Amino acid sequence: MTTSTWDPAQYLRHAGHRARPFTDLLARVPDLPGTPPRIADLGCGPGNVTVLLADRWRTARITGYDNSPEMLARTEPYAGPTAGGGRLDFAHADATTWAPTQTYDLIVSNAALQWVPGHVERFRDWVAALAPGGTFAFQVPNNIDAPLHALMRELAASARWKERLADVLRHEDSVHDPLVYLDRLARLGCAVDVWETTYEQILTGEDPVLDWVKGTGLRPVLTALADDPEARDDFVTEYRDLLRDAYPTAPYGTVLPFRRLFAVAHKGA
């Protein structure tokens, strides 16, 4: 899978829908043991949802980690002391190799681990870095079989595109079955809560599903074809037409069903 170049402005065009699962995840995280708590946000993106951690834990020392220079550049306005007396910082790190060098009361990740091959193998190190009574919590899209992904993969595998886009996109196993996460975290000694939610998102505007996926799932294709704007535009046009058929527009907008998987693992005190 290619390393994607991210477009924070495009990603933030649907900031409300993208933030809602994070707030739903945080609602299930119990009180943290530290005073003040120490929090890591893996795959923090542009930082717009990382600040929600400071709303919940006002004195917390929070570090957002991301491997995208474009995303980290957008976090600068959020960095510094928080209103509750805590602090918010951001740093470059890749979740594929990130190894905590200190103890955390909460390690959280929002819609990022699907981009991390072998992420379940990292859980042992992350849980080990939790303070007694700490929590590891994450949510990931679990819709790799949905039309917006299936059609993208089918098009990328077609005769015109397969040589240029082979192994560019995420595979079907980029997110595991919920029971895989439950079993792995429970075997690490955690009390685990795993669940799924499907959000029936109403999107508006011209080709809104395409606009949505340009900020996330389509990034590997856009990156791979960045040096050939004509080919990039041709792919996007073909894909747009497929999406129009798969997600018809209604008078009130276009419905994009979006299933997400959540896990909250609490380490015993």
PDB file of C-alpha atoms in Angstrom:
ATOM      1  CA  MET A   1       0.000   0.000   0.000  1.00  0.00           C
ATOM      2  CA  THR A   2       1.357   3.410  -0.949  1.00  0.00           C
ATOM      3  CA  THR A   3       2.116   6.131   1.584  1.00  0.00           C
ATOM      4  CA  SER A   4      -0.583   8.722   1.062  1.00  0.00           C
ATOM      5  CA  THR A   5      -0.250  12.466   0.853  1.00  0.00           C
ATOM      6  CA  TRP A   6      -3.032  13.979   2.937  1.00  0.00           C
ATOM      7  CA  ASP A   7      -5.110  17.081   2.231  1.00  0.00           C
ATOM      8  CA  PRO A   8      -6.289  18.510   5.584  1.00  0.00           C
ATOM      9  CA  ALA A   9      -8.689  20.971   3.950  1.00  0.00           C
ATOM     10  CA  GLN A  10     -10.425  18.180   2.037  1.00  0.00           C
ATOM     11  CA  TYR A  11     -10.523  15.980   5.126  1.00  0.00           C
ATOM     12  CA  LEU A  12     -12.102  18.741   7.214  1.00  0.00           C
ATOM     13  CA  ARG A  13     -14.894  19.355   4.700  1.00  0.00           C
ATOM     14  CA  HIS A  14     -16.862  16.680   6.570  1.00  0.00           C
ATOM     15  CA  ALA A  15     -15.470  17.427  10.012  1.00  0.00           C
ATOM     16  CA  GLY A  16     -18.802  17.041  11.817  1.00  0.00           C
ATOM     17  CA  HIS A  17     -19.485  13.524  10.574  1.00  0.00           C
ATOM     18  CA  ARG A  18     -15.862  12.514  11.150  1.00  0.00           C
ATOM     19  CA  ALA A  19     -15.818  13.828  14.738  1.00  0.00           C
ATOM     20  CA  ARG A  20     -19.031  12.190  15.919  1.00  0.00           C
ATOM     21  CA  PRO A  21     -17.593   8.657  16.315  1.00  0.00           C
ATOM     22  CA  PHE A  22     -14.779  10.073  18.424  1.00  0.00           C
ATOM     23  CA  THR A  23     -17.206  11.702  20.841  1.00  0.00           C
ATOM     24  CA  ASP A  24     -19.155   8.424  20.984  1.00  0.00           C
ATOM     25  CA  LEU A  25     -15.922   6.578  21.761  1.00  0.00           C
ATOM     26  CA  LEU A  26     -14.892   8.997  24.515  1.00  0.00           C
ATOM     27  CA  ALA A  27     -18.309   8.643  26.153  1.00  0.00           C
ATOM     28  CA  ARG A  28     -17.402   5.012  26.967  1.00  0.00           C
ATOM     29  CA  VAL A  29     -13.934   5.751  28.375  1.00  0.00           C
ATOM     30  CA  PRO A  30     -13.938   5.608  32.189  1.00  0.00           C
ATOM     31  CA  ASP A  31     -12.265   8.094  34.510  1.00  0.00           C
ATOM     32  CA  LEU A  32      -8.492   8.158  34.193  1.00  0.00           C
ATOM     33  CA  PRO A  33      -6.195   7.389  37.121  1.00  0.00           C
ATOM     34  CA  GLY A  34      -3.535  10.076  36.719  1.00  0.00           C
ATOM     35  CA  THR A  35      -3.557  13.528  38.302  1.00  0.00           C
ATOM     36  CA  PRO A  36      -3.104  15.139  35.879  1.00  0.00           C
ATOM     37  CA  PRO A  37      -3.728  12.375  33.301  1.00  0.00           C
ATOM     38  CA  ARG A  38      -1.281  11.755  30.480  1.00  0.00           C
ATOM     39  CA  ILE A  39      -2.907  11.061  27.094  1.00  0.00           C
ATOM     40  CA  ALA A  40      -1.603  10.001  23.662  1.00  0.00           C
ATOM     41  CA  ASP A  41      -3.712  10.452  20.517  1.00  0.00           C
ATOM     42  CA  LEU A  42      -2.382   8.162  17.769  1.00  0.00           C
ATOM     43  CA  GLY A  43      -3.116   9.418  14.263  1.00  0.00           C
ATOM     44  CA  CYS A  44      -4.341  12.804  15.447  1.00  0.00           C
ATOM     45  CA  GLY A  45      -4.708  14.247  11.934  1.00  0.00           C
ATOM     46  CA  PRO A  46      -5.270  18.020  11.911  1.00  0.00           C
ATOM     47  CA  GLY A  47      -5.909  18.094  15.673  1.00  0.00           C
ATOM     48  CA  ASN A  48      -9.524  19.216  15.538  1.00  0.00           C
ATOM     49  CA  VAL A  49     -10.751  16.235  17.541  1.00  0.00           C
ATOM     50  CA  THR A  50      -7.681  15.976  19.771  1.00  0.00           C
ATOM     51  CA  VAL A  51      -8.862  19.164  21.451  1.00  0.00           C
ATOM     52  CA  LEU A  52     -11.982  17.272  22.590  1.00  0.00           C
ATOM     53  CA  LEU A  53      -9.727  15.338  24.945  1.00  0.00           C
ATOM     54  CA  ALA A  54      -8.934  18.579  26.745  1.00  0.00           C
ATOM     55  CA  ASP A  55     -12.644  19.282  27.103  1.00  0.00           C
ATOM     56  CA  ARG A  56     -13.159  15.938  28.875  1.00  0.00           C
ATOM     57  CA  TRP A  57      -9.920  15.892  30.911  1.00  0.00           C
ATOM     58  CA  ARG A  58      -9.231  19.554  31.476  1.00  0.00           C
ATOM     59  CA  THR A  59      -5.871  19.249  33.259  1.00  0.00           C
ATOM     60  CA  ALA A  60      -4.502  16.520  31.002  1.00  0.00           C
ATOM     61  CA  ARG A  61      -1.090  16.534  29.333  1.00  0.00           C
ATOM     62  CA  ILE A  62      -2.011  15.478  25.804  1.00  0.00           C
ATOM     63  CA  THR A  63       0.246  14.628  22.859  1.00  0.00           C
ATOM     64  CA  GLY A  64      -1.164  14.071  19.398  1.00  0.00           C
ATOM     65  CA  TYR A  65       0.967  11.914  17.104  1.00  0.00           C
ATOM     66  CA  ASP A  66       0.755  11.715  13.318  1.00  0.00           C
ATOM     67  CA  ASN A  67       3.075  10.788  10.440  1.00  0.00           C
ATOM     68  CA  SER A  68       1.680  13.337   7.954  1.00  0.00           C
ATOM     69  CA  PRO A  69       3.544  16.666   7.762  1.00  0.00           C
ATOM     70  CA  GLU A  70       0.486  18.181   6.075  1.00  0.00           C
ATOM     71  CA  MET A  71      -1.779  17.177   8.949  1.00  0.00           C
ATOM     72  CA  LEU A  72       0.689  18.203  11.655  1.00  0.00           C
ATOM     73  CA  ALA A  73       1.024  21.663  10.103  1.00  0.00           C
ATOM     74  CA  ARG A  74      -2.701  22.187  10.760  1.00  0.00           C
ATOM     75  CA  THR A  75      -2.340  21.362  14.469  1.00  0.00           C
ATOM     76  CA  GLU A  76      -0.275  24.440  15.316  1.00  0.00           C
ATOM     77  CA  PRO A  77      -3.222  26.651  16.386  1.00  0.00           C
ATOM     78  CA  TYR A  78      -4.261  24.052  18.968  1.00  0.00           C
ATOM     79  CA  ALA A  79      -0.853  23.548  20.591  1.00  0.00           C
ATOM     80  CA  GLY A  80      -0.032  25.026  23.978  1.00  0.00           C
ATOM     81  CA  PRO A  81      -1.699  25.473  27.362  1.00  0.00           C
ATOM     82  CA  THR A  82      -5.372  24.500  27.565  1.00  0.00           C
ATOM     83  CA  ALA A  83      -8.167  26.390  29.292  1.00  0.00           C
ATOM     84  CA  GLY A  84      -8.321  23.878  32.142  1.00  0.00           C
ATOM     85  CA  GLY A  85      -4.656  24.127  33.022  1.00  0.00           C
ATOM     86  CA  GLY A  86      -3.409  21.232  30.926  1.00  0.00           C
ATOM     87  CA  ARG A  87      -1.272  21.214  27.822  1.00  0.00           C
ATOM     88  CA  LEU A  88      -1.691  20.044  24.244  1.00  0.00           C
ATOM     89  CA  ASP A  89       1.300  19.177  22.081  1.00  0.00           C
ATOM     90  CA  PHE A  90       1.803  17.449  18.743  1.00  0.00           C
ATOM     91  CA  ALA A  91       4.668  15.354  17.403  1.00  0.00           C
ATOM     92  CA  HIS A  92       5.638  13.271  14.405  1.00  0.00           C
ATOM     93  CA  ALA A  93       5.297   9.514  14.897  1.00  0.00           C
ATOM     94  CA  ASP A  94       4.234   6.499  12.852  1.00  0.00           C
ATOM     95  CA  ALA A  95       1.805   4.168  14.624  1.00  0.00           C
ATOM     96  CA  THR A  96       3.397   1.241  12.787  1.00  0.00           C
ATOM     97  CA  THR A  97       6.526   1.629  14.911  1.00  0.00           C
ATOM     98  CA  TRP A  98       5.511   3.967  17.744  1.00  0.00           C
ATOM     99  CA  ALA A  99       6.768   2.606  21.061  1.00  0.00           C
ATOM    100  CA  PRO A 100       5.747   4.595  24.146  1.00  0.00           C
ATOM    101  CA  THR A 101       8.668   5.900  26.188  1.00  0.00           C
ATOM    102  CA  GLN A 102       6.516   6.898  29.150  1.00  0.00           C
ATOM    103  CA  THR A 103       3.375   5.780  30.944  1.00  0.00           C
ATOM    104  CA  TYR A 104      -0.034   6.944  29.723  1.00  0.00           C
ATOM    105  CA  ASP A 105      -3.426   6.990  31.394  1.00  0.00           C
ATOM    106  CA  LEU A 106      -5.143   6.889  27.993  1.00  0.00           C
ATOM    107  CA  ILE A 107      -3.941   5.890  24.547  1.00  0.00           C
ATOM    108  CA  VAL A 108      -6.620   6.679  22.012  1.00  0.00           C
ATOM    109  CA  SER A 109      -6.863   6.449  18.235  1.00  0.00           C
ATOM    110  CA  ASN A 110      -9.564   7.840  15.966  1.00  0.00           C
ATOM    111  CA  ALA A 111      -9.986   6.406  12.441  1.00  0.00           C
ATOM    112  CA  ALA A 112      -6.281   5.734  11.973  1.00  0.00           C
ATOM    113  CA  LEU A 113      -5.415   2.097  12.694  1.00  0.00           C
ATOM    114  CA  GLN A 114      -6.982   0.892   9.437  1.00  0.00           C
ATOM    115  CA  TRP A 115      -3.918   2.457   7.768  1.00  0.00           C
ATOM    116  CA  VAL A 116      -1.489   0.549  10.035  1.00  0.00           C
ATOM    117  CA  PRO A 117      -0.669  -2.973   8.773  1.00  0.00           C
ATOM    118  CA  GLY A 118      -0.332  -5.414  11.646  1.00  0.00           C
ATOM    119  CA  HIS A 119      -1.764  -2.976  14.167  1.00  0.00           C
ATOM    120  CA  VAL A 120      -3.025  -5.733  16.447  1.00  0.00           C
ATOM    121  CA  GLU A 121       0.594  -6.750  16.989  1.00  0.00           C
ATOM    122  CA  ARG A 122       1.247  -3.320  18.506  1.00  0.00           C
ATOM    123  CA  PHE A 123      -1.413  -3.713  21.190  1.00  0.00           C
ATOM    124  CA  ARG A 124       0.882  -5.509  23.636  1.00  0.00           C
ATOM    125  CA  ASP A 125       3.352  -2.616  23.776  1.00  0.00           C
ATOM    126  CA  TRP A 126       0.602  -0.028  24.021  1.00  0.00           C
ATOM    127  CA  VAL A 127      -1.272  -1.803  26.805  1.00  0.00           C
ATOM    128  CA  ALA A 128       2.024  -2.329  28.638  1.00  0.00           C
ATOM    129  CA  ALA A 129       2.545   1.447  28.551  1.00  0.00           C
ATOM    130  CA  LEU A 130      -0.766   2.127  30.305  1.00  0.00           C
ATOM    131  CA  ALA A 131      -0.767   3.094  33.961  1.00  0.00           C
ATOM    132  CA  PRO A 132      -2.717   0.746  36.246  1.00  0.00           C
ATOM    133  CA  GLY A 133      -6.363   1.645  35.670  1.00  0.00           C
ATOM    134  CA  GLY A 134      -5.560   3.183  32.294  1.00  0.00           C
ATOM    135  CA  THR A 135      -7.431   2.704  29.006  1.00  0.00           C
ATOM    136  CA  PHE A 136      -6.670   1.979  25.375  1.00  0.00           C
ATOM    137  CA  ALA A 137      -9.542   3.042  23.108  1.00  0.00           C
ATOM    138  CA  PHE A 138      -9.943   3.263  19.354  1.00  0.00           C
ATOM    139  CA  GLN A 139     -12.459   3.409  16.552  1.00  0.00           C
ATOM    140  CA  VAL A 140     -11.952   2.462  12.911  1.00  0.00           C
ATOM    141  CA  PRO A 141     -14.159   2.394   9.826  1.00  0.00           C
ATOM    142  CA  ASN A 142     -15.399  -1.157   9.282  1.00  0.00           C
ATOM    143  CA  ASN A 143     -16.925  -0.735   5.852  1.00  0.00           C
ATOM    144  CA  ILE A 144     -14.242  -2.024   3.505  1.00  0.00           C
ATOM    145  CA  ASP A 145     -16.949  -4.106   1.799  1.00  0.00           C
ATOM    146  CA  ALA A 146     -19.190  -1.059   1.192  1.00  0.00           C
ATOM    147  CA  PRO A 147     -19.725   0.112  -2.409  1.00  0.00           C
ATOM    148  CA  LEU A 148     -17.460   3.160  -2.084  1.00  0.00           C
ATOM    149  CA  HIS A 149     -14.488   0.836  -1.348  1.00  0.00           C
ATOM    150  CA  ALA A 150     -15.512  -2.182  -3.423  1.00  0.00           C
ATOM    151  CA  LEU A 151     -16.041  -0.073  -6.545  1.00  0.00           C
ATOM    152  CA  MET A 152     -12.733   1.701  -6.014  1.00  0.00           C
ATOM    153  CA  ARG A 153     -10.884  -1.610  -5.771  1.00  0.00           C
ATOM    154  CA  GLU A 154     -12.673  -3.047  -8.809  1.00  0.00           C
ATOM    155  CA  LEU A 155     -11.803  -0.002 -10.887  1.00  0.00           C
ATOM    156  CA  ALA A 156      -8.181  -0.025  -9.712  1.00  0.00           C
ATOM    157  CA  ALA A 157      -7.946  -3.708 -10.722  1.00  0.00           C
ATOM    158  CA  SER A 158      -9.387  -3.115 -14.207  1.00  0.00           C
ATOM    159  CA  ALA A 159      -7.267  -3.475 -17.329  1.00  0.00           C
ATOM    160  CA  ARG A 160      -6.491   0.241 -17.633  1.00  0.00           C
ATOM    161  CA  TRP A 161      -5.416   0.801 -14.041  1.00  0.00           C
ATOM    162  CA  LYS A 162      -4.111  -2.442 -12.572  1.00  0.00           C
ATOM    163  CA  GLU A 163      -0.447  -1.909 -13.481  1.00  0.00           C
ATOM    164  CA  ARG A 164      -0.340   1.544 -11.915  1.00  0.00           C
ATOM    165  CA  LEU A 165      -2.566   0.892  -8.932  1.00  0.00           C
ATOM    166  CA  ALA A 166      -1.704  -2.660  -7.918  1.00  0.00           C
ATOM    167  CA  ASP A 167      -1.426  -2.916  -4.116  1.00  0.00           C
ATOM    168  CA  VAL A 168      -2.134   0.787  -3.687  1.00  0.00           C
ATOM    169  CA  LEU A 169      -5.445   0.481  -1.840  1.00  0.00           C
ATOM    170  CA  ARG A 170      -6.245  -0.966   1.548  1.00  0.00           C
ATOM    171  CA  HIS A 171      -7.112  -4.669   1.502  1.00  0.00           C
ATOM    172  CA  GLU A 172     -10.164  -6.328   2.998  1.00  0.00           C
ATOM    173  CA  ASP A 173      -8.167  -7.355   6.089  1.00  0.00           C
ATOM    174  CA  SER A 174      -7.075  -3.827   7.001  1.00  0.00           C
ATOM    175  CA  VAL A 175      -9.716  -4.001   9.757  1.00  0.00           C
ATOM    176  CA  HIS A 176     -10.381  -7.264  11.586  1.00  0.00           C
ATOM    177  CA  ASP A 177     -13.546  -8.884  12.842  1.00  0.00           C
ATOM    178  CA  PRO A 178     -14.695  -7.379  16.176  1.00  0.00           C
ATOM    179  CA  LEU A 179     -14.037 -10.685  17.937  1.00  0.00           C
ATOM    180  CA  VAL A 180     -10.373 -10.514  16.897  1.00  0.00           C
ATOM    181  CA  TYR A 181      -9.956  -7.253  18.769  1.00  0.00           C
ATOM    182  CA  LEU A 182     -11.923  -8.486  21.773  1.00  0.00           C
ATOM    183  CA  ASP A 183      -9.873 -11.670  22.013  1.00  0.00           C
ATOM    184  CA  ARG A 184      -6.494  -9.975  21.561  1.00  0.00           C
ATOM    185  CA  LEU A 185      -7.154  -7.280  24.170  1.00  0.00           C
ATOM    186  CA  ALA A 186      -8.772  -9.659  26.647  1.00  0.00           C
ATOM    187  CA  ARG A 187      -5.734 -11.947  26.442  1.00  0.00           C
ATOM    188  CA  LEU A 188      -3.626  -8.939  27.424  1.00  0.00           C
ATOM    189  CA  GLY A 189      -5.560  -8.793  30.684  1.00  0.00           C
ATOM    190  CA  CYS A 190      -7.948  -5.968  29.821  1.00  0.00           C
ATOM    191  CA  ALA A 191     -11.650  -5.622  30.483  1.00  0.00           C
ATOM    192  CA  VAL A 192     -12.896  -5.093  26.935  1.00  0.00           C
ATOM    193  CA  ASP A 193     -15.946  -3.471  25.375  1.00  0.00           C
ATOM    194  CA  VAL A 194     -16.235  -3.870  21.586  1.00  0.00           C
ATOM    195  CA  TRP A 195     -19.181  -2.742  19.482  1.00  0.00           C
ATOM    196  CA  GLU A 196     -20.195  -1.510  16.040  1.00  0.00           C
ATOM    197  CA  THR A 197     -22.410   1.361  14.926  1.00  0.00           C
ATOM    198  CA  THR A 198     -23.675   2.240  11.453  1.00  0.00           C
ATOM    199  CA  TYR A 199     -24.132   5.964  10.909  1.00  0.00           C
ATOM    200  CA  GLU A 200     -26.670   6.816   8.221  1.00  0.00           C
ATOM    201  CA  GLN A 201     -24.875   9.988   7.149  1.00  0.00           C
ATOM    202  CA  ILE A 202     -26.748  12.515   5.016  1.00  0.00           C
ATOM    203  CA  LEU A 203     -24.308  14.311   2.741  1.00  0.00           C
ATOM    204  CA  THR A 204     -25.140  17.297   0.601  1.00  0.00           C
ATOM    205  CA  GLY A 205     -23.625  19.049  -2.382  1.00  0.00           C
ATOM    206  CA  GLU A 206     -22.495  17.833  -5.781  1.00  0.00           C
ATOM    207  CA  ASP A 207     -21.168  14.261  -5.753  1.00  0.00           C
ATOM    208  CA  PRO A 208     -20.911  14.289  -1.960  1.00  0.00           C
ATOM    209  CA  VAL A 209     -19.776  10.659  -1.570  1.00  0.00           C
ATOM    210  CA  LEU A 210     -16.875  11.337  -3.916  1.00  0.00           C
ATOM    211  CA  ASP A 211     -16.125  14.493  -1.941  1.00  0.00           C
ATOM    212  CA  TRP A 212     -16.128  12.427   1.270  1.00  0.00           C
ATOM    213  CA  VAL A 213     -13.812   9.712   0.000  1.00  0.00           C
ATOM    214  CA  LYS A 214     -11.367  12.214  -1.513  1.00  0.00           C
ATOM    215  CA  GLY A 215     -10.464  13.079   2.060  1.00  0.00           C
ATOM    216  CA  THR A 216      -9.767   9.509   3.147  1.00  0.00           C
ATOM    217  CA  GLY A 217     -10.037   6.251   1.185  1.00  0.00           C
ATOM    218  CA  LEU A 218      -9.168   7.705  -2.215  1.00  0.00           C
ATOM    219  CA  ARG A 219      -5.949   9.339  -0.973  1.00  0.00           C
ATOM    220  CA  PRO A 220      -3.692   6.417  -2.032  1.00  0.00           C
ATOM    221  CA  VAL A 221      -4.962   6.647  -5.621  1.00  0.00           C
ATOM    222  CA  LEU A 222      -4.643  10.422  -5.723  1.00  0.00           C
ATOM    223  CA  THR A 223      -1.098  10.106  -4.394  1.00  0.00           C
ATOM    224  CA  ALA A 224      -0.099   7.365  -6.832  1.00  0.00           C
ATOM    225  CA  LEU A 225      -1.398   9.362  -9.824  1.00  0.00           C
ATOM    226  CA  ALA A 226      -0.253  12.783  -8.619  1.00  0.00           C
ATOM    227  CA  ASP A 227       2.445  12.986 -11.306  1.00  0.00           C
ATOM    228  CA  ASP A 228      -0.113  12.369 -14.064  1.00  0.00           C
ATOM    229  CA  PRO A 229      -3.025  14.798 -13.595  1.00  0.00           C
ATOM    230  CA  GLU A 230      -4.816  13.610 -16.732  1.00  0.00           C
ATOM    231  CA  ALA A 231      -4.835   9.994 -15.574  1.00  0.00           C
ATOM    232  CA  ARG A 232      -5.833  11.066 -12.073  1.00  0.00           C
ATOM    233  CA  ASP A 233      -8.792  13.024 -13.396  1.00  0.00           C
ATOM    234  CA  ASP A 234      -9.824  10.122 -15.646  1.00  0.00           C
ATOM    235  CA  PHE A 235      -9.843   7.716 -12.699  1.00  0.00           C
ATOM    236  CA  VAL A 236     -11.810  10.132 -10.538  1.00  0.00           C
ATOM    237  CA  THR A 237     -14.381  10.651 -13.311  1.00  0.00           C
ATOM    238  CA  GLU A 238     -14.889   6.897 -13.811  1.00  0.00           C
ATOM    239  CA  TYR A 239     -15.157   6.378 -10.081  1.00  0.00           C
ATOM    240  CA  ARG A 240     -17.570   9.309  -9.698  1.00  0.00           C
ATOM    241  CA  ASP A 241     -19.942   7.782 -12.228  1.00  0.00           C
ATOM    242  CA  LEU A 242     -19.925   4.467 -10.352  1.00  0.00           C
ATOM    243  CA  LEU A 243     -20.652   6.234  -7.072  1.00  0.00           C
ATOM    244  CA  ARG A 244     -23.572   8.137  -8.580  1.00  0.00           C
ATOM    245  CA  ASP A 245     -25.259   4.825  -9.377  1.00  0.00           C
ATOM    246  CA  ALA A 246     -24.400   3.246  -6.015  1.00  0.00           C
ATOM    247  CA  TYR A 247     -25.506   6.219  -3.900  1.00  0.00           C
ATOM    248  CA  PRO A 248     -28.526   7.891  -5.502  1.00  0.00           C
ATOM    249  CA  THR A 249     -29.436  11.407  -4.492  1.00  0.00           C
ATOM    250  CA  ALA A 250     -32.705  12.132  -2.680  1.00  0.00           C
ATOM    251  CA  PRO A 251     -34.401  15.537  -2.284  1.00  0.00           C
ATOM    252  CA  TYR A 252     -32.795  15.926   1.160  1.00  0.00           C
ATOM    253  CA  GLY A 253     -29.303  14.779   0.158  1.00  0.00           C
ATOM    254  CA  THR A 254     -27.329  11.570  -0.364  1.00  0.00           C
ATOM    255  CA  VAL A 255     -27.257   8.867   2.296  1.00  0.00           C
ATOM    256  CA  LEU A 256     -23.877   7.281   2.996  1.00  0.00           C
ATOM    257  CA  PRO A 257     -24.241   4.382   5.448  1.00  0.00           C
ATOM    258  CA  PHE A 258     -20.975   4.172   7.363  1.00  0.00           C
ATOM    259  CA  ARG A 259     -20.196   1.338   9.779  1.00  0.00           C
ATOM    260  CA  ARG A 260     -17.572   1.884  12.469  1.00  0.00           C
ATOM    261  CA  LEU A 261     -15.985  -0.453  14.980  1.00  0.00           C
ATOM    262  CA  PHE A 262     -15.169   0.669  18.533  1.00  0.00           C
ATOM    263  CA  ALA A 263     -13.048  -0.886  21.271  1.00  0.00           C
ATOM    264  CA  VAL A 264     -12.372   0.251  24.828  1.00  0.00           C
ATOM    265  CA  ALA A 265      -9.846  -1.816  26.785  1.00  0.00           C
ATOM    266  CA  HIS A 266      -9.458  -1.038  30.493  1.00  0.00           C
ATOM    267  CA  LYS A 267      -6.290  -2.148  32.259  1.00  0.00           C
ATOM    268  CA  GLY A 268      -6.807  -3.403  35.764  1.00  0.00           C
ATOM    269  CA  ALA A 269      -5.606  -1.284  38.672  1.00  0.00           C
TER     270      ALA A 269
END
